[in-house]
CSV table of C-alpha atoms and ligand atoms in Angstrom, one decimal:
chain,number,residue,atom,x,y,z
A,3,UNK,CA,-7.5,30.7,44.9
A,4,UNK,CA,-7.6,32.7,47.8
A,5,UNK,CA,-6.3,31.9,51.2
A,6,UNK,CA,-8.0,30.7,54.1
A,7,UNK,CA,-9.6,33.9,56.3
A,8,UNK,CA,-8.4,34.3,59.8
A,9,UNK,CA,-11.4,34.1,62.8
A,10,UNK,CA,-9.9,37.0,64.3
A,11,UNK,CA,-7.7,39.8,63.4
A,12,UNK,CA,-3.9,40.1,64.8
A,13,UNK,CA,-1.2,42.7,63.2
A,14,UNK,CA,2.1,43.0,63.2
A,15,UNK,CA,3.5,43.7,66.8
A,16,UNK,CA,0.7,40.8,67.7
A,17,UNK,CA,-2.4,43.2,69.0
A,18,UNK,CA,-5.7,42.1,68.5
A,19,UNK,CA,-7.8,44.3,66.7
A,20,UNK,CA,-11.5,44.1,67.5
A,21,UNK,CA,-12.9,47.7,67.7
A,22,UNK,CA,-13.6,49.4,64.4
A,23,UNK,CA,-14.6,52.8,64.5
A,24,UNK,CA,-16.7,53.7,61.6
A,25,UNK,CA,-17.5,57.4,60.2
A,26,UNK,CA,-20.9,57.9,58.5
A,27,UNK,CA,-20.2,61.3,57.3
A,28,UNK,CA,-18.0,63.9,57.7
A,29,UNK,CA,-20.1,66.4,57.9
A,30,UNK,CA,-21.4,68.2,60.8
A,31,UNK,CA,-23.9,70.9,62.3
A,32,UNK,CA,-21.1,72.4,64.4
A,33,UNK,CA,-17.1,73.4,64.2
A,34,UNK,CA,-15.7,73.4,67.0
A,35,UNK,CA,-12.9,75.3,67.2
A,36,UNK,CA,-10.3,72.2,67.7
A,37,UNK,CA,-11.7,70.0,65.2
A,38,UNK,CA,-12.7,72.2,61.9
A,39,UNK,CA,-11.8,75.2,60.2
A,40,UNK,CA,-14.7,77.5,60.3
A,41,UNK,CA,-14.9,77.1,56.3
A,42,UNK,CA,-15.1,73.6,55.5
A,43,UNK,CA,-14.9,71.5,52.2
A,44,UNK,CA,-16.5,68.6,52.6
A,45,UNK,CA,-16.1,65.4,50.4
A,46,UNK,CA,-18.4,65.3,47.9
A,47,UNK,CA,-21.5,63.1,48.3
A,48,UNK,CA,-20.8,60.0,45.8
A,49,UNK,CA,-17.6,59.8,47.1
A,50,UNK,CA,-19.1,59.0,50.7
A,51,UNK,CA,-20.1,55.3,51.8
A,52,UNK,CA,-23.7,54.3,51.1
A,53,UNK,CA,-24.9,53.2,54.7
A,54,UNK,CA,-25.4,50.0,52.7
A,55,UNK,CA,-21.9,50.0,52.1
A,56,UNK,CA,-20.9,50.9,55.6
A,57,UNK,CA,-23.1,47.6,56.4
A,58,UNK,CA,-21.4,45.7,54.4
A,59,UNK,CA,-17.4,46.8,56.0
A,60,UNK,CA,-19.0,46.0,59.4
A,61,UNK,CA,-20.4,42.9,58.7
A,62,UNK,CA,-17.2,42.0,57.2
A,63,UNK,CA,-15.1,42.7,60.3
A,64,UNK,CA,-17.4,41.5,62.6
A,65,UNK,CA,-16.6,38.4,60.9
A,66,UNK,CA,-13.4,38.7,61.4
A,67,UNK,CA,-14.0,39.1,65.3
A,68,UNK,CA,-14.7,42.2,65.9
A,69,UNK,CA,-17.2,42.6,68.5
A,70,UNK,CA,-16.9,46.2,69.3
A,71,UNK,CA,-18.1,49.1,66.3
A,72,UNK,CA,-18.5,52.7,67.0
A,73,UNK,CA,-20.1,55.0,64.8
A,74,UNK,CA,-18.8,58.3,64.6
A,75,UNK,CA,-18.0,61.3,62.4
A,76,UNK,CA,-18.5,64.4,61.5
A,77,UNK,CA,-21.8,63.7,63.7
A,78,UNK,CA,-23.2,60.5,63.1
A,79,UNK,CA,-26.4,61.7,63.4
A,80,UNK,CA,-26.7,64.4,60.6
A,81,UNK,CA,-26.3,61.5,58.8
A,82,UNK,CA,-29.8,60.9,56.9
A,83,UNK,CA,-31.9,57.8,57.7
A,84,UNK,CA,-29.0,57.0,59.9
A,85,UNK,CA,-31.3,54.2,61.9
A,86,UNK,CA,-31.5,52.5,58.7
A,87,UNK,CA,-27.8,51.4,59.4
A,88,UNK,CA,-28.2,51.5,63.1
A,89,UNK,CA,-31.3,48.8,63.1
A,90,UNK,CA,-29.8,45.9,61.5
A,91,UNK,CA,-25.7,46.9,63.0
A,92,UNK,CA,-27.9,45.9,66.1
A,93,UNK,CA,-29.2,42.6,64.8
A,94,UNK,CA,-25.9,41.7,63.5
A,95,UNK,CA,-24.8,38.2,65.1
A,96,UNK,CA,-21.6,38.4,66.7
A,97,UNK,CA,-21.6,42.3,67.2
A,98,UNK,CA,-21.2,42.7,71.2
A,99,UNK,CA,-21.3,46.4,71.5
A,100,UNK,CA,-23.0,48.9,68.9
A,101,UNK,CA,-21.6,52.3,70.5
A,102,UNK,CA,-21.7,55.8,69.4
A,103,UNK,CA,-20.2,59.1,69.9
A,104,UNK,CA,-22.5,62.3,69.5
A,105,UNK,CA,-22.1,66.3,69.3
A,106,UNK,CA,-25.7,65.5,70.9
A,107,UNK,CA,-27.7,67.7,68.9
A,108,UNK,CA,-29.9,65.5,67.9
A,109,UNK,CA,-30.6,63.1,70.8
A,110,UNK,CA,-33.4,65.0,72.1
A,111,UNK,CA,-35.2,63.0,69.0
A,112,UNK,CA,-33.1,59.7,68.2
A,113,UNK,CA,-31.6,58.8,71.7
A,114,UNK,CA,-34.8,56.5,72.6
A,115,UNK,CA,-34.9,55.5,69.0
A,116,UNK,CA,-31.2,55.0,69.4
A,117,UNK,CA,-31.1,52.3,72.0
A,118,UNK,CA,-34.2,50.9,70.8
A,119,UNK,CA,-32.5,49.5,67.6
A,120,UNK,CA,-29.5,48.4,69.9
A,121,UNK,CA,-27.1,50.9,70.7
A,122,UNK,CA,-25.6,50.1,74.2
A,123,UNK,CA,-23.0,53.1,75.3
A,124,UNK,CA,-23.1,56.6,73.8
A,125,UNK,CA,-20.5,59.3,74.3
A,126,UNK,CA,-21.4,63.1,74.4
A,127,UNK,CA,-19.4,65.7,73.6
A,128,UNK,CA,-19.5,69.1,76.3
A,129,UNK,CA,-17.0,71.4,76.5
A,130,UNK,CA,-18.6,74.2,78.1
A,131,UNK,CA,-21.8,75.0,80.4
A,132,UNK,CA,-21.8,79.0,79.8
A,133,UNK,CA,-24.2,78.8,76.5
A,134,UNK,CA,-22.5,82.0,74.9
A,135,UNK,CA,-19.3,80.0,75.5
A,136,UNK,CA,-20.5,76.8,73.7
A,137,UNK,CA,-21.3,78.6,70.9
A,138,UNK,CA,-18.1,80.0,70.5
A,139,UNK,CA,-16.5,77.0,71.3
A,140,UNK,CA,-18.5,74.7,68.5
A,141,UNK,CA,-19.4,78.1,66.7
A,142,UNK,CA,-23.0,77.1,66.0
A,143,UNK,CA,-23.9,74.5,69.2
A,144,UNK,CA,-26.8,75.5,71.1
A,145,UNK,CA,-26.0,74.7,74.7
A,146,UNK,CA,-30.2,74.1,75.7
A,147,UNK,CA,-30.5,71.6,73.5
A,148,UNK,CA,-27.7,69.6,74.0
A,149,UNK,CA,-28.2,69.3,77.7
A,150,UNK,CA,-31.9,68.1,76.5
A,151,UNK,CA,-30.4,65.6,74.3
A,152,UNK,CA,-28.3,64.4,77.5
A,153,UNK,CA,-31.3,64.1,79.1
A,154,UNK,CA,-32.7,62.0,76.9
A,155,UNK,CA,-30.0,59.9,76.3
A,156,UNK,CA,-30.5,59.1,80.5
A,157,UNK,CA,-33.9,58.6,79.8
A,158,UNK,CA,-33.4,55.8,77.3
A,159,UNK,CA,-31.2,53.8,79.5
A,160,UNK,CA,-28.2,53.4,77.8
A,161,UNK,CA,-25.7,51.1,79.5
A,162,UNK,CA,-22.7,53.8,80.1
A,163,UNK,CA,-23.0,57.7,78.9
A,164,UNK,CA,-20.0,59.0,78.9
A,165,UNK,CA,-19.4,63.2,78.3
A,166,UNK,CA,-16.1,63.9,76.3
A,167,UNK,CA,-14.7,67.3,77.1
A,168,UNK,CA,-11.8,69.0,75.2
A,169,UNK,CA,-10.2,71.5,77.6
A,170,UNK,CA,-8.4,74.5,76.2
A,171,UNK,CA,-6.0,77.0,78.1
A,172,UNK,CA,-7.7,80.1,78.7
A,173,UNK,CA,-11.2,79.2,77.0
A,174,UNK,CA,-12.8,76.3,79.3
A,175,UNK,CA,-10.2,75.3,81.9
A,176,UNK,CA,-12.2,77.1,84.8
A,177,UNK,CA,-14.6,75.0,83.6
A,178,UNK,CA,-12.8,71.7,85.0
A,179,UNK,CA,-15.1,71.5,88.2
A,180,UNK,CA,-18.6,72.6,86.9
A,181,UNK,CA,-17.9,69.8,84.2
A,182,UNK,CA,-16.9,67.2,86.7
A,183,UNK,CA,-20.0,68.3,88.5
A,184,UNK,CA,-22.5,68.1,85.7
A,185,UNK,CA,-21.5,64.5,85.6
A,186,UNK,CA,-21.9,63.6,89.0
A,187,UNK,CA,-25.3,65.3,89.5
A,188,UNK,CA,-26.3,63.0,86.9
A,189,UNK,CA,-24.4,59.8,87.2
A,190,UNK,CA,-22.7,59.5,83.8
A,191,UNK,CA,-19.1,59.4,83.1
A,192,UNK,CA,-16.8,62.3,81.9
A,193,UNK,CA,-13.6,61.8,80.1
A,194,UNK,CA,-11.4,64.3,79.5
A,195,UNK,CA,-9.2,64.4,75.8
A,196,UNK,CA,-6.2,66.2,75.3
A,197,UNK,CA,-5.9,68.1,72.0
A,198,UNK,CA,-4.2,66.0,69.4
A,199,UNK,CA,-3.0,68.2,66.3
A,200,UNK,CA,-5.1,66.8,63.6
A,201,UNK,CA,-5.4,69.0,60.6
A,202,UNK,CA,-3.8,72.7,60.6
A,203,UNK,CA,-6.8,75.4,62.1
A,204,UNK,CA,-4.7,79.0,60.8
A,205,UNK,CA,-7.1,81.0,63.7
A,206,UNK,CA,-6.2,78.4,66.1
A,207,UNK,CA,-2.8,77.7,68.3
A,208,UNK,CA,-2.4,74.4,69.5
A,209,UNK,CA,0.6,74.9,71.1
A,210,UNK,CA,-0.9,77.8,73.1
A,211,UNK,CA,-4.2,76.0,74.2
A,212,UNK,CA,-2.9,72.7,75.0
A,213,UNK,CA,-3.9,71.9,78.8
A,214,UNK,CA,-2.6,68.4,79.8
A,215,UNK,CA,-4.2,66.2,81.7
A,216,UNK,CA,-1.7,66.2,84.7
A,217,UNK,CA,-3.2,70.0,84.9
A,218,UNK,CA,-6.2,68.7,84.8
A,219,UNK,CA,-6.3,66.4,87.7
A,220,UNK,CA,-4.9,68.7,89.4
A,221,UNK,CA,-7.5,70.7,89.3
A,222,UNK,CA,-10.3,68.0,89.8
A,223,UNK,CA,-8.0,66.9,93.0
A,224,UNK,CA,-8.8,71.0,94.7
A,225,UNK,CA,-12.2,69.7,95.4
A,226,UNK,CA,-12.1,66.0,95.1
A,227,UNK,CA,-10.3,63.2,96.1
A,228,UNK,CA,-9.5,60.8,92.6
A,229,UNK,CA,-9.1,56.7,93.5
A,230,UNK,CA,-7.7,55.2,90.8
A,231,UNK,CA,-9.6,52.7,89.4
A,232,UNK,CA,-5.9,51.2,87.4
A,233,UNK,CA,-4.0,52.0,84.5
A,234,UNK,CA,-5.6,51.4,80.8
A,235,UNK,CA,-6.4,48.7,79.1
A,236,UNK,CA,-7.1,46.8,75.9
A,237,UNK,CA,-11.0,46.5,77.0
A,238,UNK,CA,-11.1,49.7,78.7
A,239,UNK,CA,-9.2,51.9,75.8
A,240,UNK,CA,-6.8,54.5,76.6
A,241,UNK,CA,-8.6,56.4,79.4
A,242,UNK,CA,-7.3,56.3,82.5
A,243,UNK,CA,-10.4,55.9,85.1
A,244,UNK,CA,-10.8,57.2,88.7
A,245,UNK,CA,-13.6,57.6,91.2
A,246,UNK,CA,-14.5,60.6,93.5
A,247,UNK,CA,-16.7,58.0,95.5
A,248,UNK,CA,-20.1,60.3,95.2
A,249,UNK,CA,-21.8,57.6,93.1
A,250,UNK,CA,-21.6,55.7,90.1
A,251,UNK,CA,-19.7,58.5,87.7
A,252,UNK,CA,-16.6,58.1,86.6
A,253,UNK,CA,-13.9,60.3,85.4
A,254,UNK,CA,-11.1,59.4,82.6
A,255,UNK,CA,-8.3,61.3,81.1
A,256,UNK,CA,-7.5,60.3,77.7
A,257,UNK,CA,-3.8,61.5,76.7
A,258,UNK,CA,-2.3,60.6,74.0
A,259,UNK,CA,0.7,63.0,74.9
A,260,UNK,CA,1.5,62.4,78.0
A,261,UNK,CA,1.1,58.8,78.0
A,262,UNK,CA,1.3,56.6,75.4
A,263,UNK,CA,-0.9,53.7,75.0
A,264,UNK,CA,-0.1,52.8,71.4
A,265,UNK,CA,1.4,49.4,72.5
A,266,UNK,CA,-2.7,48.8,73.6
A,267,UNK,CA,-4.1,49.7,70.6
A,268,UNK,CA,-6.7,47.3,69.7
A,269,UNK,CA,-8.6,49.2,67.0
A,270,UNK,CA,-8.7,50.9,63.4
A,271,UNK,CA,-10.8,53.5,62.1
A,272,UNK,CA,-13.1,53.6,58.8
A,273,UNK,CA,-13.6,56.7,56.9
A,274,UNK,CA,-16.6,58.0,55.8
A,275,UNK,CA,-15.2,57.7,52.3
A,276,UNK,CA,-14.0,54.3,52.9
A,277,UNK,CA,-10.5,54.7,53.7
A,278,UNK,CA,-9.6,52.0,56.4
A,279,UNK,CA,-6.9,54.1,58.7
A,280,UNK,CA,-5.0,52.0,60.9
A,281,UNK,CA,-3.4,54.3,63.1
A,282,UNK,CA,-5.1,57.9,64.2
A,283,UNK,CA,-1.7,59.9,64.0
A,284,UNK,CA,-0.2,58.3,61.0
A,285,UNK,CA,-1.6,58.3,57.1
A,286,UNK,CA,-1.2,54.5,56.2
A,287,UNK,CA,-4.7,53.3,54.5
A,288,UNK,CA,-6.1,51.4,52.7
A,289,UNK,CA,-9.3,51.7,50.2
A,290,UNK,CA,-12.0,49.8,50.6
A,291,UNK,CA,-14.3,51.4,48.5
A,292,UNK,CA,-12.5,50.4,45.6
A,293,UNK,CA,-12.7,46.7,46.7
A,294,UNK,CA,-16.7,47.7,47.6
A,295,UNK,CA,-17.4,49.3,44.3
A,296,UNK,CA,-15.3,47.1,42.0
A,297,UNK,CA,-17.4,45.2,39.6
A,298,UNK,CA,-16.6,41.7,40.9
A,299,UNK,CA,-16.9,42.8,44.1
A,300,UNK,CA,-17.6,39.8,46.8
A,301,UNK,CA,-17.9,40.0,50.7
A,302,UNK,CA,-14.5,37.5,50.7
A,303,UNK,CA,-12.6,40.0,48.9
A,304,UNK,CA,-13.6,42.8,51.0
A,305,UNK,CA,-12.0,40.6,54.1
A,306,UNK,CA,-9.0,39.8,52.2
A,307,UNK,CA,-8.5,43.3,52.1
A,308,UNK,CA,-8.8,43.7,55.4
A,309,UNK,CA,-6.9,41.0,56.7
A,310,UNK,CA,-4.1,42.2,54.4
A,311,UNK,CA,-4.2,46.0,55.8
A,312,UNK,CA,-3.2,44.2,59.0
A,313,UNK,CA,0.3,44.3,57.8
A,314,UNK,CA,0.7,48.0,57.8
A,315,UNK,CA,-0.7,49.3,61.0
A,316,UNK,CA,2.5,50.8,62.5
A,317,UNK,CA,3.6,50.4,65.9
A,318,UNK,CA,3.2,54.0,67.4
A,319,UNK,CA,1.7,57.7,66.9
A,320,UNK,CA,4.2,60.7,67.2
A,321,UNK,CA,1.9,63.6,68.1
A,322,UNK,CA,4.3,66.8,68.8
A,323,UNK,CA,2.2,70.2,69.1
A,324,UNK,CA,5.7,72.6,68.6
A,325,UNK,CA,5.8,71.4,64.7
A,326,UNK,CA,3.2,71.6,61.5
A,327,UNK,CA,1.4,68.1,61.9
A,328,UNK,CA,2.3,65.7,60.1
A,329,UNK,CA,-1.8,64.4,59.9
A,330,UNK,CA,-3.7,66.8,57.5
A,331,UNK,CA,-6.8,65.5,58.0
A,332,UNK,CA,-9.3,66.8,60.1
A,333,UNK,CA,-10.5,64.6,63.4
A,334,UNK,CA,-14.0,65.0,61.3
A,335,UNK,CA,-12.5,63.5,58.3
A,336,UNK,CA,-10.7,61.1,60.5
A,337,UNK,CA,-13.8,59.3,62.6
A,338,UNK,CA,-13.0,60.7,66.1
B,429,SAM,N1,-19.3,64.9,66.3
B,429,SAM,C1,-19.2,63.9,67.3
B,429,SAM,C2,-18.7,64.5,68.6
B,429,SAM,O1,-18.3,65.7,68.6
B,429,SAM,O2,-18.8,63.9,69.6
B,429,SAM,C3,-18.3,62.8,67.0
B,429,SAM,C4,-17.0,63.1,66.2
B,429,SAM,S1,-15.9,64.0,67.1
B,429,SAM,C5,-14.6,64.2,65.9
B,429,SAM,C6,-15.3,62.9,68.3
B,429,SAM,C7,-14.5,63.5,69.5
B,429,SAM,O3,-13.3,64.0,69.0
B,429,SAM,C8,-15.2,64.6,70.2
B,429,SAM,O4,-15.3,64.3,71.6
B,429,SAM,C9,-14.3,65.8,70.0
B,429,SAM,O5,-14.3,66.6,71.1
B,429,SAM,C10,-13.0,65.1,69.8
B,429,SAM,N2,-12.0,65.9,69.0
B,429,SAM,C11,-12.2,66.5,67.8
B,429,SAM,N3,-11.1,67.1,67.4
B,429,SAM,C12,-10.1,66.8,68.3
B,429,SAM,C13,-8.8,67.2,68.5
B,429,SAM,N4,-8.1,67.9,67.6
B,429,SAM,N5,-8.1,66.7,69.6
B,429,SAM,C14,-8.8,66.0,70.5
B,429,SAM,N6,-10.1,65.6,70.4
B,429,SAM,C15,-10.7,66.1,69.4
B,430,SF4,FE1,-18.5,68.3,64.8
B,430,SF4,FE2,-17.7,66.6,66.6
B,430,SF4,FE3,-15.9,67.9,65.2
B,430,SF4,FE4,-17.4,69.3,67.0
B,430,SF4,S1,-15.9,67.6,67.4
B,430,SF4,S2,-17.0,69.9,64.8
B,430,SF4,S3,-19.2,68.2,66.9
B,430,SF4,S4,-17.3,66.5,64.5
């Protein structure tokens, strides 16, 4: 006999997890210079989740309390018949906040459809206003039709938008202010990531690119003045939030160099091939596609599993840019 389930789930150093974010594919239209190599190999097809399976690990933590799922990739929404998935994650009782995070390619045709079926936030990825630039940047993003699936995305009403930017020295830090700009014009939020040093990229420095984001506030604070709007939190995530007071936007610095936020960390992260990562800068996993495809397969077993992984979900990342990383996967392999 089994045991009991837990209502919610609570690991090791006693942090809540209730966020899950789940990659639908690790593929992608672009490759973006920090993320993929520009010759990928992808996992092979029947080794990715079938979005029924996806349904059925989200479903099963949501269960266990988690009330917050974003789907993410590779770009979610290369994914075919994505809203197949998306349509009933939205009808699924006890689900709070369906979110997602985009390249935006393709929201000029699924952002209505998109918050239709119950999507609530979405975050869009921009690194660079100067099209030739963005296609050198994501080596195969078209800047026009981003911008229209931005658009769109404000059309459909989604509670927050938030643009992520990567910054990298010497390729789109003079691009600091037009970004922050962008964002206020429109009245969406901006965050800004550091790099983390997720899978090894040979025509690609890390250590040379890196722009932190004390440089970058810097540069935000030449034209504007940044209220805080406090430290991070469990709720909020790791981004550290402040107000220009022209309107609504808001703009966040996500650094997981400069300050650490592990002891926050509320969340775990599904790969498209069903590999349940606890921790983004550290390889402990567990498979649940071998509890999904195993032929006495149950929903209970499936949350035994996760309530077990619990146990190994390590205290801290150590993300150093100097060294080769320790992470060989990709952040597209990962679930960014
Ligand atoms: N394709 C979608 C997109 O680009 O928004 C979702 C997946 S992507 C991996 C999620 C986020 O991770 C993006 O905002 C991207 O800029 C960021 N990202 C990718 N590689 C990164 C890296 N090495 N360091 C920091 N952020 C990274
Ligand atoms: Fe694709 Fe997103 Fe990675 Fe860019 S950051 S290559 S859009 S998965």
């Amino acid at each position: 006999m089994m045991n009991e389930l837990p209502s919610v789930l609570i690991d090791r150093f006693q942090r809540r997890v209730d966020y899950v974010r789940l990659s639908v594919t690790d593929r992608c239209d672009f490759r973006c210079v920090y993320c993929m190599a520009e010759d990928m190999t992808f996992v092979p097809k029947q080794h990715i989740l079938t979005l029924e399976e996806i349904y059925e690990v989200a479903r099963a933590f949501v269960e266990l309390g988690v009330g917050k799922i974003r789907l993410t990739g590779g770009e979610p929404l290369v994914r075919n018949n994505i809203l197949s998935l998306v349509k009933p994650l939205g009808q699924l009782p006890g689900l709070d906040q369906l979110v997602l995070t985009s390249n935006g390619s393709q929201l000029h045709r699924l952002a209505a459809p998109l918050r239709e079926a119950g999507v609530k936030r979405i975050n869009i990825s921009l690194d660079s206003l100067q099209p030739r630039r963005f296609r050198q940047l994501t080596r195969h993003g078209n800047l026009d039709q981003v911008i229209a699936g931005i658009d769109a995305a404000i059309a459909a009403r989604f509670e927050r938008i938030r643009l992520n930017a990567v910054i990298l020295k010497g390729r789109n830090e003079d691009e600091v202010l037009d970004l922050v700009d962008f964002a206020l014009q429109r009245g969406i939020d901006i965050a800004f990531i550091e790099e983390m040093p997720l899978g090894l990229i040979d025509e690609h420095d890390r250590a040379l690119s890196f722009c932190s984001s004390e440089e970058l506030r810097a540069i935000i604070a030449q034209k504007y003045t940044l209220e805080t709007l406090g430290d991070p939190s469990g709720q909020a995530g790791p981004a550290r939030y402040f107000r220009t007071g022209a309107g609504p936007t808001r703009i966040g610095f996500i650094s997981p160099h400069s300050h650490n936020f592990c002891h926050l960390c509320n969340r775990v992260r599904v790969t498209a091939e069903g590999r349940l990562l606890l921790c983004l800068g550290n390889e402990h996993s567990v498979d649940l596609r071998a509890v999904l495809r195993a032929p006495d397969y149950t929903p209970q077993k499936l949350k035994h599993c996760i309530v077990g992984a619990m146990a190994s979900k390590p205290e801290r990342h150590h993300f150093n840019l100097q060294d080769t990383p320790d992470i060989v996967r990709f952040m597209n392999a990962t679930g960014g």
